[in-house]
XYZ file of C-alpha atoms in Angstrom:
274
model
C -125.657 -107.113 -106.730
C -128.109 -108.321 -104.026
C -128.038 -107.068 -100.457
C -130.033 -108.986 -98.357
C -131.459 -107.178 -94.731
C -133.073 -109.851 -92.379
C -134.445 -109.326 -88.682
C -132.070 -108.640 -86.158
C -131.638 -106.299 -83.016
C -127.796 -105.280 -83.587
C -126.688 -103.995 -87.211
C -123.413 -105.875 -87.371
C -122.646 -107.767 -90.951
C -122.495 -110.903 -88.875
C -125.863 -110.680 -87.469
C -127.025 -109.304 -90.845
C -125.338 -112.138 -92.776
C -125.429 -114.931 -90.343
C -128.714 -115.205 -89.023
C -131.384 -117.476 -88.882
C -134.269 -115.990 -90.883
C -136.411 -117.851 -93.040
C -137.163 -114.324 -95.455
C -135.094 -111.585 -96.600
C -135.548 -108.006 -97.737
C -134.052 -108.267 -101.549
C -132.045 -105.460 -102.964
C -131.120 -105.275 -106.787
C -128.728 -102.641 -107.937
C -128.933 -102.087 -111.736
C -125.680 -99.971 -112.607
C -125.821 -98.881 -115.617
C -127.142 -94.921 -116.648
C -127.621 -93.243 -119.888
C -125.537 -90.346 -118.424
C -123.827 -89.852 -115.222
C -125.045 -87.428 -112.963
C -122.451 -85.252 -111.614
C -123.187 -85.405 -107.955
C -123.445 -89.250 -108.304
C -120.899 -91.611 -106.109
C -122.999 -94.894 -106.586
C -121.396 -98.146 -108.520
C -122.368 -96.918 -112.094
C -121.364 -97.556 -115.434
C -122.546 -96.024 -118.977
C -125.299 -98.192 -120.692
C -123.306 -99.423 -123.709
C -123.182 -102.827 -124.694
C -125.281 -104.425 -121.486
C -125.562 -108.358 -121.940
C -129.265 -108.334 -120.513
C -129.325 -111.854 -121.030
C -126.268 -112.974 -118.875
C -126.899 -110.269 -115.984
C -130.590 -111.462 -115.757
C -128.707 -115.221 -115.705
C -125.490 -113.911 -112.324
C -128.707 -112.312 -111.082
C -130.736 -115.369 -110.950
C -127.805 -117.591 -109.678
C -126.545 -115.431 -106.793
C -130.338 -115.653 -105.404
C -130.276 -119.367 -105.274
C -127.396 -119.275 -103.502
C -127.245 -116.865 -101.485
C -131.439 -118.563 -100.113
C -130.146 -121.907 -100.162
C -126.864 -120.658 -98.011
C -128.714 -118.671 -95.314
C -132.465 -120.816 -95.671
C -134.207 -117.764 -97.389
C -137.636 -119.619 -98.231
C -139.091 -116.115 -99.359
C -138.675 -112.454 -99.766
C -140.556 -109.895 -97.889
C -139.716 -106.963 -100.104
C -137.944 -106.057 -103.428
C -136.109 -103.186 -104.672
C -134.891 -102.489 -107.902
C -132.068 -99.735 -107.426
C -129.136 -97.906 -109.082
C -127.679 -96.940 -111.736
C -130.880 -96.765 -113.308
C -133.275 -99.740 -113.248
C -135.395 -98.318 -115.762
C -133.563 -99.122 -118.589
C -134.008 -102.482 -117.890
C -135.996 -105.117 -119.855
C -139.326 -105.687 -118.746
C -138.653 -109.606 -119.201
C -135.601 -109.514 -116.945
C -138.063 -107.666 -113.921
C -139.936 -110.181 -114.558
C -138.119 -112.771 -114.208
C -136.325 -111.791 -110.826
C -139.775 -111.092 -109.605
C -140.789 -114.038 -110.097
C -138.283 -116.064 -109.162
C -137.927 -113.966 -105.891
C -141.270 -113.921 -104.819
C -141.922 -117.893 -105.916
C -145.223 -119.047 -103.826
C -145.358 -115.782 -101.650
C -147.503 -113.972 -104.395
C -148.352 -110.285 -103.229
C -145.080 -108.045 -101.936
C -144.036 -105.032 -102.512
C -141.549 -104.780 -105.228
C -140.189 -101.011 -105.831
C -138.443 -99.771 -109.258
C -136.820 -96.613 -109.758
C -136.031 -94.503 -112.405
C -135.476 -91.661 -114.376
C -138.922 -90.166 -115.271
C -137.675 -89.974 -119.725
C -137.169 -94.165 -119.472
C -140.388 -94.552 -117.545
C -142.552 -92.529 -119.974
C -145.646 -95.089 -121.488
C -144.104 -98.228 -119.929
C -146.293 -97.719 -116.283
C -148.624 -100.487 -117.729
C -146.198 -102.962 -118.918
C -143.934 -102.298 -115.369
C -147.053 -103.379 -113.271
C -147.544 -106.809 -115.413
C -143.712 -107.226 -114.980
C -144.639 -107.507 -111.001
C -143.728 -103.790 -110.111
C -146.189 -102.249 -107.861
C -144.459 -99.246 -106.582
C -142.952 -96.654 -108.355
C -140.071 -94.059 -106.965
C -139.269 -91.418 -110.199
C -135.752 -89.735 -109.819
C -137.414 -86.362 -110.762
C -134.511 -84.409 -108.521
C -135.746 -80.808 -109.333
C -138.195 -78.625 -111.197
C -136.107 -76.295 -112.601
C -134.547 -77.018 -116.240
C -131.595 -75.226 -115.487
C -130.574 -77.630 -112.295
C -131.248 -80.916 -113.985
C -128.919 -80.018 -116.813
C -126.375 -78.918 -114.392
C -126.786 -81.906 -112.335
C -126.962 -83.722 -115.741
C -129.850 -85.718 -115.552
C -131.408 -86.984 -119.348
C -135.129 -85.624 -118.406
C -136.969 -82.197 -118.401
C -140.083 -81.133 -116.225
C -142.131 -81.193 -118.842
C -141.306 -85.279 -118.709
C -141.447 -85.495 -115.026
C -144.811 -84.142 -114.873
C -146.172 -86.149 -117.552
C -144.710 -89.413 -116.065
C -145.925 -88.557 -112.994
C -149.390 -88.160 -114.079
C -149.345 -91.653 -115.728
C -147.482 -93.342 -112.402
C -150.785 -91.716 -110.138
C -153.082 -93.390 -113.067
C -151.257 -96.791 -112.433
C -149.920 -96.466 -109.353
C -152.173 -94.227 -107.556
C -151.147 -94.938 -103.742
C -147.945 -96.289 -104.227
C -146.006 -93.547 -106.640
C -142.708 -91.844 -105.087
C -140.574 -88.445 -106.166
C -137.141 -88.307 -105.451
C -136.170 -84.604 -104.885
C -133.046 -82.933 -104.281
C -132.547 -79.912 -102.147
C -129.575 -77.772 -101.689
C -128.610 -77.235 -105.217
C -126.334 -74.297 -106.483
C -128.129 -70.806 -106.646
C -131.539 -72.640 -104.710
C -133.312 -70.533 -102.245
C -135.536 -71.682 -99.505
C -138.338 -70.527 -101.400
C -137.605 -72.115 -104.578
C -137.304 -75.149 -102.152
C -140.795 -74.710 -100.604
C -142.435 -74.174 -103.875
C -141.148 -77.029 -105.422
C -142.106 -79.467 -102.261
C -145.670 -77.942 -102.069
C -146.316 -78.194 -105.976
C -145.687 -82.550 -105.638
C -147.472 -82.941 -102.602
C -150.304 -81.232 -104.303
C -150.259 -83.740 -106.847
C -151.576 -86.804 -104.996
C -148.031 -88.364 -104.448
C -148.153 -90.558 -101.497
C -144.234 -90.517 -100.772
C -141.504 -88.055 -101.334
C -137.794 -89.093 -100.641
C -136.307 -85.443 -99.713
C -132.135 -85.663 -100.466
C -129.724 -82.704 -99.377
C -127.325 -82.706 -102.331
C -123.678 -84.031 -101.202
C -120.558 -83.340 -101.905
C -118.896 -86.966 -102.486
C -114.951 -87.440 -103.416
C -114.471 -88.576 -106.962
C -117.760 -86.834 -108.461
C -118.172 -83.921 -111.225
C -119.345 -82.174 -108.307
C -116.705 -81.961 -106.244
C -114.133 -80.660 -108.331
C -116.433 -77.948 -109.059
C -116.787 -77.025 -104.994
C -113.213 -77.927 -104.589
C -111.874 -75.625 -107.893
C -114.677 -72.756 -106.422
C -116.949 -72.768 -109.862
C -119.453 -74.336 -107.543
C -120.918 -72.399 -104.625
C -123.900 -74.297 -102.534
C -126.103 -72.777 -100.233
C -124.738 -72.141 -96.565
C -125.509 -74.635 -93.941
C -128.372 -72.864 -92.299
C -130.003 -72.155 -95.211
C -129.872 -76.125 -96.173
C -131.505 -76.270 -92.478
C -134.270 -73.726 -93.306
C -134.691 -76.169 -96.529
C -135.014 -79.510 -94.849
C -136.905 -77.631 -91.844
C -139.025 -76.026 -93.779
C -139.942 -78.564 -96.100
C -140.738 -80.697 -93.273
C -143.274 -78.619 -91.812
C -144.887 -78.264 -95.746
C -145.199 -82.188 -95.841
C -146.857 -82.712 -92.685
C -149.263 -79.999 -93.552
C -149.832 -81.869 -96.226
C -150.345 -85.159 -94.831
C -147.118 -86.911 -95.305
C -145.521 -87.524 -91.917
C -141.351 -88.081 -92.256
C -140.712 -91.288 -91.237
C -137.346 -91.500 -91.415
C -134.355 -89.245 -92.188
C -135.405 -88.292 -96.174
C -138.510 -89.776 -96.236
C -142.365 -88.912 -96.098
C -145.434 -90.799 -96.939
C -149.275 -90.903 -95.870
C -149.783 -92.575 -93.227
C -149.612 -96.574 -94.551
C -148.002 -95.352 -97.521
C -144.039 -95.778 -96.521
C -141.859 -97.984 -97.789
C -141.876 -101.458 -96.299
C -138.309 -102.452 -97.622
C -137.043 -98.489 -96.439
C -138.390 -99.300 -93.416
C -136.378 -102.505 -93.064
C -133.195 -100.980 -93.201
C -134.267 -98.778 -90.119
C -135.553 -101.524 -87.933
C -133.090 -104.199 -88.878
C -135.372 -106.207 -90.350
């Protein structure tokens, strides 16, 4: 459950697994959702009877050995990702943070999550170590995020985002999905322009996929599901692009925009090989 992404100029797994770095970018992937989404491919399972205890305990171990087998004396970056790391326990961030970070104090450690499970917990999530926040809000519209079965309305998204800005004012993230069923490059725009307004400092802009295996692609495949042509998905992305820099946040990399010395360090990482 932890990927590890160290400095290197070629992106083979035996430079990324084999080198020798003394820190580590430190991915952990949470996998367990309240509901499955039904455009979602990721390694997921239903949140029913979770042993918290003895998944904070693997966790734990595989970082020792993994940093004593490659020399890892400290981590640069950590991100909690999914699944859905917000329905985990505040004491079990902790602990990984902690343990992760040991004597390196200050990094950035990222959480997402779905914006219902993050609701009032923005103050407990920073004591827990967490000091930047990416919310799964995927769409404005409560039409699409019950097709695309998500467990939250706009009504919470815009609530939790107003409490992330109060906590996490220069560090807060939406994840938004474009491309959905019925969506029109307008309907796009507006919904780009109305976050940026908000005072987000990062965006994460997704084209919705259609991956083998998911709700979603028996729909497309069976033709209940129609999405929006190709060049309208372009007009979409284009557009949007073009909204966000107007707005101050430069793209940085293929889906994602921030103010300038606002992106993502551990993103970033991936891109650069570090």
């Amino acid at each position: 459950m932890l990927k590890r992404v160290l400095k290197c100029q070629k992106f083979s797994a035996r430079h990324l697994l084999y080198r020798n770095e003394s820190s580590a970018n430190v991915y952990i992937h949470w996998p367990y959702c309240n509901k499955i989404c039904t455009y979602c491919n990721f390694n997921k399972y239903l949140n029913t009877n979770v042993d918290h205890q003895r998944l904070l305990s693997c966790l734990l171990t595989e970082w020792r050995v993994l940093s004593d087998r490659h020399q890892i004396t400290s981590a640069d970056t950590i991100f909690f990702g999914g699944g859905t790391p917000s329905l985990m326990h505040m004491d079990t961030i902790e602990a990984l943070v902690r343990e992760i970070s040991g004597s390196k104090g200050a990094l950035e450690v990222s959480l997402e999550g779905n914006p219902g499970d993050l609701l009032g917990k923005m103050s407990s999530l920073e004591s827990a170590g967490v000091t930047r926040l990416s919310m799964g809000m995927q769409a404005l519209s409560d039409k699409d995020l019950l097709y695309l079965n998500r467990d939250h309305s706009v009504a919470q998204s815009m609530d939790c985002l107003q409490q992330s800005l109060t906590t996490f004012p220069s560090s807060t993230s939406v994840d938004l999905i474009f491309g959905r069923p019925g969506q029109l490059v307008s309907d796009c725009l507006e919904e780009v322009e109305m976050l940026a307004e908000m005072g987000i400092s990062h965006m994460s802009l997704y084209q919705l996929t259609v991956e083998r295996g998911t709700k979603l692609s028996k729909q497309v495949v069976g033709g209940h599901v129609r999405l929006p042509e190709e060049d309208m998905m372009a007009d979409m992305y284009l557009g949007a692009v073009e909204c966000l820099k107007k707005k101050g946040l430069a793209r940085y990399e293929v889906s994602n925009f921030s103010l300038p010395g606002r992106e993502c360090v551990h993103n970033v990482g991936y891109w650069t090989g570090r």
